PDB file of C-alpha atoms in Angstrom:
ATOM      1  CA  UNK A   1      99.709  74.110  98.372  1.00 41.00           C
ATOM      2  CA  UNK A   2     102.304  76.746  99.209  1.00 46.00           C
ATOM      3  CA  UNK A   3     104.568  78.178  96.514  1.00 51.00           C
ATOM      4  CA  UNK A   4     107.714  76.082  96.175  1.00 55.00           C
ATOM      5  CA  UNK A   5     106.218  73.021  97.843  1.00 62.00           C
ATOM      6  CA  UNK A   6     106.516  69.700  96.097  1.00 64.00           C
ATOM      7  CA  UNK A   7     103.246  68.179  94.867  1.00 72.00           C
ATOM      8  CA  UNK A   8     101.802  65.492  97.109  1.00 82.00           C
ATOM      9  CA  UNK A   9     100.023  62.506  95.588  1.00 86.00           C
ATOM     10  CA  UNK A  10      97.215  61.160  97.729  1.00 92.00           C
ATOM     11  CA  UNK A  11      97.925  57.712  99.158  1.00 93.00           C
ATOM     12  CA  UNK A  12      94.339  57.051 100.174  1.00 94.00           C
ATOM     13  CA  UNK A  13      93.357  53.653  98.783  1.00 93.00           C
ATOM     14  CA  UNK A  14      96.984  52.915  97.872  1.00 94.00           C
ATOM     15  CA  UNK A  15      98.066  51.741 101.332  1.00 95.00           C
ATOM     16  CA  UNK A  16      96.393  49.412 103.810  1.00 95.00           C
ATOM     17  CA  UNK A  17      93.492  50.725 105.871  1.00 96.00           C
ATOM     18  CA  UNK A  18      95.602  50.380 109.009  1.00 96.00           C
ATOM     19  CA  UNK A  19      98.430  52.436 107.524  1.00 97.00           C
ATOM     20  CA  UNK A  20      96.039  55.082 106.240  1.00 97.00           C
ATOM     21  CA  UNK A  21      94.442  55.467 109.659  1.00 98.00           C
ATOM     22  CA  UNK A  22      97.883  55.809 111.261  1.00 98.00           C
ATOM     23  CA  UNK A  23      98.728  58.466 108.667  1.00 98.00           C
ATOM     24  CA  UNK A  24      95.568  60.445 109.370  1.00 98.00           C
ATOM     25  CA  UNK A  25      96.034  60.259 113.137  1.00 98.00           C
ATOM     26  CA  UNK A  26      99.697  61.266 112.929  1.00 98.00           C
ATOM     27  CA  UNK A  27      98.950  64.177 110.602  1.00 98.00           C
ATOM     28  CA  UNK A  28      96.299  65.278 113.103  1.00 98.00           C
ATOM     29  CA  UNK A  29      98.914  65.302 115.872  1.00 98.00           C
ATOM     30  CA  UNK A  30     101.190  67.548 113.818  1.00 98.00           C
ATOM     31  CA  UNK A  31      98.358  69.973 113.104  1.00 98.00           C
ATOM     32  CA  UNK A  32      97.262  70.042 116.767  1.00 98.00           C
ATOM     33  CA  UNK A  33     100.795  70.880 117.874  1.00 98.00           C
ATOM     34  CA  UNK A  34     100.872  73.732 115.342  1.00 98.00           C
ATOM     35  CA  UNK A  35      97.461  75.018 116.465  1.00 98.00           C
ATOM     36  CA  UNK A  36      98.688  75.197 120.050  1.00 97.00           C
ATOM     37  CA  UNK A  37     101.885  77.018 119.046  1.00 97.00           C
ATOM     38  CA  UNK A  38     104.132  74.228 120.295  1.00 98.00           C
ATOM     39  CA  UNK A  39     105.950  73.621 117.001  1.00 97.00           C
ATOM     40  CA  UNK A  40     109.534  74.674 116.345  1.00 96.00           C
ATOM     41  CA  UNK A  41     109.408  75.558 112.638  1.00 95.00           C
ATOM     42  CA  UNK A  42     110.607  72.382 110.797  1.00 94.00           C
ATOM     43  CA  UNK A  43     112.314  70.881 113.848  1.00 92.00           C
ATOM     44  CA  UNK A  44     111.198  68.247 116.365  1.00 93.00           C
ATOM     45  CA  UNK A  45     109.194  65.201 115.359  1.00 95.00           C
ATOM     46  CA  UNK A  46     106.193  63.010 115.986  1.00 97.00           C
ATOM     47  CA  UNK A  47     106.299  59.416 114.769  1.00 97.00           C
ATOM     48  CA  UNK A  48     103.834  56.554 114.468  1.00 97.00           C
ATOM     49  CA  UNK A  49     104.283  52.826 114.197  1.00 97.00           C
ATOM     50  CA  UNK A  50     102.376  51.272 111.298  1.00 96.00           C
ATOM     51  CA  UNK A  51     100.406  48.218 112.479  1.00 94.00           C
ATOM     52  CA  UNK A  52     101.834  44.971 111.147  1.00 90.00           C
ATOM     53  CA  UNK A  53     104.932  42.777 111.317  1.00 89.00           C
ATOM     54  CA  UNK A  54     107.307  44.987 109.293  1.00 89.00           C
ATOM     55  CA  UNK A  55     108.283  47.457 112.029  1.00 90.00           C
ATOM     56  CA  UNK A  56     107.749  50.403 109.723  1.00 95.00           C
ATOM     57  CA  UNK A  57     107.128  53.919 110.971  1.00 95.00           C
ATOM     58  CA  UNK A  58     105.841  57.263 109.764  1.00 97.00           C
ATOM     59  CA  UNK A  59     107.594  60.573 110.385  1.00 96.00           C
ATOM     60  CA  UNK A  60     107.441  64.100 109.038  1.00 96.00           C
ATOM     61  CA  UNK A  61     109.124  65.102 105.782  1.00 94.00           C
ATOM     62  CA  UNK A  62     112.058  67.348 106.643  1.00 93.00           C
ATOM     63  CA  UNK A  63     111.347  70.902 105.555  1.00 92.00           C
ATOM     64  CA  UNK A  64     107.585  71.005 106.029  1.00 94.00           C
ATOM     65  CA  UNK A  65     106.019  73.044 108.813  1.00 96.00           C
ATOM     66  CA  UNK A  66     103.722  71.127 111.150  1.00 97.00           C
ATOM     67  CA  UNK A  67     100.688  73.078 109.948  1.00 97.00           C
ATOM     68  CA  UNK A  68     101.342  71.901 106.367  1.00 96.00           C
ATOM     69  CA  UNK A  69     101.637  68.171 107.006  1.00 97.00           C
ATOM     70  CA  UNK A  70      99.059  65.807 105.521  1.00 97.00           C
ATOM     71  CA  UNK A  71      98.456  62.095 105.823  1.00 97.00           C
ATOM     72  CA  UNK A  72      99.928  61.498 102.356  1.00 96.00           C
ATOM     73  CA  UNK A  73     103.062  63.601 102.877  1.00 95.00           C
ATOM     74  CA  UNK A  74     104.328  61.547 105.827  1.00 96.00           C
ATOM     75  CA  UNK A  75     107.412  59.439 105.071  1.00 96.00           C
ATOM     76  CA  UNK A  76     107.587  55.693 105.770  1.00 95.00           C
ATOM     77  CA  UNK A  77     110.876  54.492 107.281  1.00 94.00           C
ATOM     78  CA  UNK A  78     112.309  51.395 108.935  1.00 92.00           C
ATOM     79  CA  UNK A  79     113.773  51.244 112.436  1.00 89.00           C
ATOM     80  CA  UNK A  80     117.113  52.595 111.183  1.00 86.00           C
ATOM     81  CA  UNK A  81     115.482  55.592 109.512  1.00 86.00           C
ATOM     82  CA  UNK A  82     115.849  54.273 105.954  1.00 89.00           C
ATOM     83  CA  UNK A  83     113.076  55.509 103.651  1.00 92.00           C
ATOM     84  CA  UNK A  84     110.895  52.618 102.473  1.00 92.00           C
ATOM     85  CA  UNK A  85     108.672  53.979  99.715  1.00 85.00           C
ATOM     86  CA  UNK A  86     109.532  56.441  96.973  1.00 82.00           C
ATOM     87  CA  UNK A  87     108.855  60.021  98.037  1.00 85.00           C
ATOM     88  CA  UNK A  88     109.986  63.487  96.920  1.00 85.00           C
ATOM     89  CA  UNK A  89     110.832  64.240 100.530  1.00 86.00           C
ATOM     90  CA  UNK A  90     113.517  63.041 102.918  1.00 84.00           C
ATOM     91  CA  UNK A  91     113.726  62.911 106.692  1.00 91.00           C
ATOM     92  CA  UNK A  92     116.103  64.190 109.334  1.00 87.00           C
ATOM     93  CA  UNK A  93     117.872  60.993 110.505  1.00 78.00           C
ATOM     94  CA  UNK A  94     119.006  62.692 113.719  1.00 74.00           C
ATOM     95  CA  UNK A  95     115.374  63.418 114.471  1.00 77.00           C
ATOM     96  CA  UNK A  96     114.513  59.738 114.386  1.00 84.00           C
ATOM     97  CA  UNK A  97     117.214  58.796 116.925  1.00 82.00           C
ATOM     98  CA  UNK A  98     115.045  59.378 119.972  1.00 85.00           C
ATOM     99  CA  UNK A  99     111.938  57.983 118.323  1.00 91.00           C
ATOM    100  CA  UNK A 100     113.531  54.794 117.047  1.00 89.00           C
ATOM    101  CA  UNK A 101     114.876  54.033 120.528  1.00 91.00           C
ATOM    102  CA  UNK A 102     111.454  54.310 122.146  1.00 94.00           C
ATOM    103  CA  UNK A 103     109.601  52.487 119.359  1.00 94.00           C
ATOM    104  CA  UNK A 104     112.074  49.597 119.491  1.00 91.00           C
ATOM    105  CA  UNK A 105     111.955  49.228 123.263  1.00 94.00           C
ATOM    106  CA  UNK A 106     108.260  49.685 123.974  1.00 94.00           C
ATOM    107  CA  UNK A 107     105.480  47.627 122.381  1.00 91.00           C
ATOM    108  CA  UNK A 108     102.976  50.230 123.571  1.00 93.00           C
ATOM    109  CA  UNK A 109     104.873  53.095 121.932  1.00 95.00           C
ATOM    110  CA  UNK A 110     102.741  53.348 118.797  1.00 97.00           C
ATOM    111  CA  UNK A 111     103.050  57.151 118.827  1.00 97.00           C
ATOM    112  CA  UNK A 112     106.020  59.170 120.070  1.00 97.00           C
ATOM    113  CA  UNK A 113     105.955  62.970 120.268  1.00 97.00           C
ATOM    114  CA  UNK A 114     108.933  65.211 121.048  1.00 96.00           C
ATOM    115  CA  UNK A 115     108.577  69.000 121.338  1.00 97.00           C
ATOM    116  CA  UNK A 116     110.699  72.088 121.945  1.00 97.00           C
ATOM    117  CA  UNK A 117     108.000  74.443 123.240  1.00 98.00           C
ATOM    118  CA  UNK A 118     109.170  77.522 125.125  1.00 97.00           C
ATOM    119  CA  UNK A 119     107.534  76.450 128.365  1.00 98.00           C
ATOM    120  CA  UNK A 120     108.612  72.809 128.056  1.00 98.00           C
ATOM    121  CA  UNK A 121     112.229  73.740 127.439  1.00 98.00           C
ATOM    122  CA  UNK A 122     112.111  76.284 130.261  1.00 98.00           C
ATOM    123  CA  UNK A 123     110.938  73.728 132.824  1.00 98.00           C
ATOM    124  CA  UNK A 124     113.398  71.150 131.488  1.00 98.00           C
ATOM    125  CA  UNK A 125     116.105  73.586 132.562  1.00 98.00           C
ATOM    126  CA  UNK A 126     114.670  74.067 136.057  1.00 97.00           C
ATOM    127  CA  UNK A 127     116.882  72.425 138.674  1.00 95.00           C
ATOM    128  CA  UNK A 128     113.849  70.970 140.451  1.00 96.00           C
ATOM    129  CA  UNK A 129     112.107  69.906 137.264  1.00 97.00           C
ATOM    130  CA  UNK A 130     108.313  69.896 137.227  1.00 98.00           C
ATOM    131  CA  UNK A 131     106.970  70.959 140.613  1.00 98.00           C
ATOM    132  CA  UNK A 132     103.664  69.812 142.190  1.00 98.00           C
ATOM    133  CA  UNK A 133     102.097  73.248 141.805  1.00 97.00           C
ATOM    134  CA  UNK A 134      98.863  72.590 139.920  1.00 97.00           C
ATOM    135  CA  UNK A 135      96.336  69.869 139.254  1.00 95.00           C
ATOM    136  CA  UNK A 136      97.806  69.445 135.781  1.00 96.00           C
ATOM    137  CA  UNK A 137     101.257  68.812 137.221  1.00 97.00           C
ATOM    138  CA  UNK A 138      99.905  66.343 139.796  1.00 96.00           C
ATOM    139  CA  UNK A 139      98.291  64.348 136.997  1.00 95.00           C
ATOM    140  CA  UNK A 140     101.562  64.324 135.045  1.00 95.00           C
ATOM    141  CA  UNK A 141     104.129  63.640 137.771  1.00 96.00           C
ATOM    142  CA  UNK A 142     103.466  59.907 138.370  1.00 94.00           C
ATOM    143  CA  UNK A 143     104.149  59.259 134.671  1.00 95.00           C
ATOM    144  CA  UNK A 144     107.104  61.629 134.256  1.00 97.00           C
ATOM    145  CA  UNK A 145     110.699  60.476 133.717  1.00 98.00           C
ATOM    146  CA  UNK A 146     113.871  62.549 133.212  1.00 98.00           C
ATOM    147  CA  UNK A 147     116.841  62.213 130.855  1.00 97.00           C
ATOM    148  CA  UNK A 148     119.969  64.354 131.167  1.00 96.00           C
ATOM    149  CA  UNK A 149     121.113  66.383 128.194  1.00 94.00           C
ATOM    150  CA  UNK A 150     123.933  64.876 126.134  1.00 92.00           C
ATOM    151  CA  UNK A 151     123.924  67.204 123.132  1.00 85.00           C
ATOM    152  CA  UNK A 152     122.013  67.160 119.833  1.00 83.00           C
ATOM    153  CA  UNK A 153     120.622  63.656 119.306  1.00 73.00           C
ATOM    154  CA  UNK A 154     123.211  62.448 116.813  1.00 70.00           C
ATOM    155  CA  UNK A 155     124.860  59.762 118.947  1.00 73.00           C
ATOM    156  CA  UNK A 156     123.098  56.428 118.494  1.00 78.00           C
ATOM    157  CA  UNK A 157     124.583  55.179 121.767  1.00 81.00           C
ATOM    158  CA  UNK A 158     122.333  57.645 123.602  1.00 87.00           C
ATOM    159  CA  UNK A 159     119.301  55.575 122.621  1.00 87.00           C
ATOM    160  CA  UNK A 160     120.006  52.981 125.312  1.00 91.00           C
ATOM    161  CA  UNK A 161     120.177  55.640 128.002  1.00 94.00           C
ATOM    162  CA  UNK A 162     116.951  57.279 126.830  1.00 94.00           C
ATOM    163  CA  UNK A 163     115.152  53.946 126.986  1.00 95.00           C
ATOM    164  CA  UNK A 164     116.587  53.142 130.427  1.00 96.00           C
ATOM    165  CA  UNK A 165     115.562  56.527 131.818  1.00 97.00           C
ATOM    166  CA  UNK A 166     112.062  56.328 130.341  1.00 97.00           C
ATOM    167  CA  UNK A 167     111.419  52.845 131.710  1.00 97.00           C
ATOM    168  CA  UNK A 168     107.685  52.132 131.573  1.00 95.00           C
ATOM    169  CA  UNK A 169     106.580  55.736 131.977  1.00 95.00           C
ATOM    170  CA  UNK A 170     104.650  57.609 129.308  1.00 95.00           C
ATOM    171  CA  UNK A 171     106.133  61.099 129.654  1.00 97.00           C
ATOM    172  CA  UNK A 172     109.668  62.419 129.802  1.00 98.00           C
ATOM    173  CA  UNK A 173     111.436  65.679 130.454  1.00 98.00           C
ATOM    174  CA  UNK A 174     114.562  65.855 128.304  1.00 97.00           C
ATOM    175  CA  UNK A 175     116.788  68.125 130.400  1.00 97.00           C
ATOM    176  CA  UNK A 176     117.764  71.430 128.728  1.00 97.00           C
ATOM    177  CA  UNK A 177     115.954  70.186 125.632  1.00 96.00           C
ATOM    178  CA  UNK A 178     112.195  69.611 125.714  1.00 97.00           C
ATOM    179  CA  UNK A 179     109.348  67.195 126.336  1.00 98.00           C
ATOM    180  CA  UNK A 180     108.390  63.687 125.207  1.00 97.00           C
ATOM    181  CA  UNK A 181     105.112  61.759 125.190  1.00 97.00           C
ATOM    182  CA  UNK A 182     104.433  58.103 124.348  1.00 97.00           C
ATOM    183  CA  UNK A 183     101.053  56.583 123.597  1.00 96.00           C
ATOM    184  CA  UNK A 184      99.426  53.372 122.465  1.00 95.00           C
ATOM    185  CA  UNK A 185      97.116  55.634 120.451  1.00 96.00           C
ATOM    186  CA  UNK A 186      97.360  59.113 118.997  1.00 97.00           C
ATOM    187  CA  UNK A 187      94.760  60.202 121.547  1.00 96.00           C
ATOM    188  CA  UNK A 188      96.789  58.954 124.517  1.00 95.00           C
ATOM    189  CA  UNK A 189      99.998  60.497 123.175  1.00 96.00           C
ATOM    190  CA  UNK A 190      98.259  63.828 122.609  1.00 97.00           C
ATOM    191  CA  UNK A 191      96.526  64.048 125.978  1.00 96.00           C
ATOM    192  CA  UNK A 192      99.720  63.187 127.840  1.00 95.00           C
ATOM    193  CA  UNK A 193     101.591  65.951 126.041  1.00 97.00           C
ATOM    194  CA  UNK A 194      98.693  68.377 126.479  1.00 97.00           C
ATOM    195  CA  UNK A 195      98.760  67.938 130.258  1.00 96.00           C
ATOM    196  CA  UNK A 196     102.567  68.075 130.408  1.00 98.00           C
ATOM    197  CA  UNK A 197     102.828  71.223 128.309  1.00 98.00           C
ATOM    198  CA  UNK A 198      99.981  72.896 130.203  1.00 98.00           C
ATOM    199  CA  UNK A 199     101.652  72.014 133.525  1.00 98.00           C
ATOM    200  CA  UNK A 200     104.927  73.507 132.277  1.00 98.00           C
ATOM    201  CA  UNK A 201     103.218  76.727 131.177  1.00 98.00           C
ATOM    202  CA  UNK A 202     101.489  77.033 134.534  1.00 98.00           C
ATOM    203  CA  UNK A 203     104.777  76.528 136.369  1.00 98.00           C
ATOM    204  CA  UNK A 204     106.558  79.208 134.348  1.00 97.00           C
ATOM    205  CA  UNK A 205     103.719  81.628 135.127  1.00 97.00           C
ATOM    206  CA  UNK A 206     103.577  80.702 138.823  1.00 97.00           C
ATOM    207  CA  UNK A 207     107.327  81.094 139.299  1.00 96.00           C
ATOM    208  CA  UNK A 208     107.157  84.642 137.976  1.00 94.00           C
ATOM    209  CA  UNK A 209     106.529  85.588 141.635  1.00 93.00           C
ATOM    210  CA  UNK A 210     109.639  83.705 142.756  1.00 93.00           C
ATOM    211  CA  UNK A 211     110.232  80.211 144.093  1.00 92.00           C
ATOM    212  CA  UNK A 212     109.570  81.176 147.729  1.00 92.00           C
ATOM    213  CA  UNK A 213     106.112  82.573 146.947  1.00 93.00           C
ATOM    214  CA  UNK A 214     104.507  79.525 145.317  1.00 94.00           C
ATOM    215  CA  UNK A 215     102.363  76.979 147.115  1.00 95.00           C
ATOM    216  CA  UNK A 216     103.184  73.310 146.565  1.00 96.00           C
ATOM    217  CA  UNK A 217     100.251  70.916 146.676  1.00 94.00           C
ATOM    218  CA  UNK A 218     100.008  69.047 150.012  1.00 94.00           C
ATOM    219  CA  UNK A 219     101.499  65.562 150.076  1.00 95.00           C
ATOM    220  CA  UNK A 220      98.095  64.033 150.845  1.00 95.00           C
ATOM    221  CA  UNK A 221      96.580  65.717 147.792  1.00 92.00           C
ATOM    222  CA  UNK A 222      99.431  64.488 145.633  1.00 91.00           C
ATOM    223  CA  UNK A 223      98.822  60.933 146.815  1.00 93.00           C
ATOM    224  CA  UNK A 224      95.097  61.259 146.188  1.00 92.00           C
ATOM    225  CA  UNK A 225      95.546  62.469 142.613  1.00 91.00           C
ATOM    226  CA  UNK A 226      98.019  59.637 142.014  1.00 89.00           C
ATOM    227  CA  UNK A 227      95.331  57.140 143.029  1.00 87.00           C
ATOM    228  CA  UNK A 228      92.645  58.915 141.006  1.00 86.00           C
ATOM    229  CA  UNK A 229      94.686  58.889 137.802  1.00 83.00           C
ATOM    230  CA  UNK A 230      96.089  55.375 138.034  1.00 71.00           C
ATOM    231  CA  UNK A 231      94.412  54.310 134.773  1.00 64.00           C
ATOM    232  CA  UNK A 232      96.492  56.758 132.753  1.00 67.00           C
ATOM    233  CA  UNK A 233      95.492  58.892 129.772  1.00 70.00           C
ATOM    234  CA  UNK A 234      94.159  56.231 127.415  1.00 65.00           C
ATOM    235  CA  UNK A 235      90.436  56.296 128.213  1.00 71.00           C
ATOM    236  CA  UNK A 236      90.178  60.053 128.761  1.00 79.00           C
ATOM    237  CA  UNK A 237      92.207  60.649 125.625  1.00 78.00           C
ATOM    238  CA  UNK A 238      89.679  58.616 123.650  1.00 84.00           C
ATOM    239  CA  UNK A 239      86.912  60.883 124.916  1.00 88.00           C
ATOM    240  CA  UNK A 240      88.775  64.077 123.980  1.00 93.00           C
ATOM    241  CA  UNK A 241      90.162  62.946 120.615  1.00 96.00           C
ATOM    242  CA  UNK A 242      86.971  63.299 118.477  1.00 96.00           C
ATOM    243  CA  UNK A 243      86.631  66.897 119.645  1.00 96.00           C
ATOM    244  CA  UNK A 244      90.270  67.536 118.723  1.00 96.00           C
ATOM    245  CA  UNK A 245      89.573  66.268 115.208  1.00 97.00           C
ATOM    246  CA  UNK A 246      86.468  68.458 114.928  1.00 97.00           C
ATOM    247  CA  UNK A 247      88.609  71.426 115.926  1.00 97.00           C
ATOM    248  CA  UNK A 248      91.057  70.556 113.153  1.00 97.00           C
ATOM    249  CA  UNK A 249      88.235  70.257 110.641  1.00 97.00           C
ATOM    250  CA  UNK A 250      87.244  73.819 111.521  1.00 97.00           C
ATOM    251  CA  UNK A 251      90.634  75.451 111.910  1.00 97.00           C
ATOM    252  CA  UNK A 252      93.183  73.342 109.998  1.00 97.00           C
ATOM    253  CA  UNK A 253      91.347  71.318 107.316  1.00 96.00           C
ATOM    254  CA  UNK A 254      93.227  69.115 104.856  1.00 96.00           C
ATOM    255  CA  UNK A 255      95.290  67.078 107.315  1.00 96.00           C
ATOM    256  CA  UNK A 256      93.509  63.879 106.236  1.00 96.00           C
ATOM    257  CA  UNK A 257      94.425  64.325 102.539  1.00 95.00           C
TER     258      UNK A 257
END
């Protein structure tokens, strides 16, 4: 534990098995984001819906870096961002604005991830958005929505517009702001964001030669990839997820504490 950090009491065996698994999976998402260098110090959030009828959610304690987060340190809140169980930590209510909107509107939104990576923010500011430049981008584009920037997410009225713009898609580009991924599982949420962030990084690199010197994928190829990826990220994410956890065990142990 880092100097100055509050002690964390393990919640393993003190919460339901379903909640504990959600905690472990969510903590893994935070650590994976940190490992890939996509975190923004203590800012941005990933949230998880706890299985059950209570509509309770887990989100990061405000002030902890993503690489420090553990299953037991995550904070349980209701749909309005009110803390449910006693904890030495608190949350950033503004950070839950986007997440609460998506969780409330989508039954399949068990995990919601929002990032401010350099490449994601850069592409969010591109007039044309994400271009069909690479295989990664072609996989992402059929599931990608856009939401115009309205300022820091403090206005609760913006939630309705976020939900309307997202529709039934799993990925979103928040203009001038960052990226968003939704998943029925942590694996699906992670793989969607992985492909989106990788596509953004590739676009930033490709456009270093100028917009007129890049090659867009042919329309026929775009249609073919759309057909090939119609099942979404769920199944493939399930195949990749165990390897992601093994990577964490090697490089960022302790997330499941």
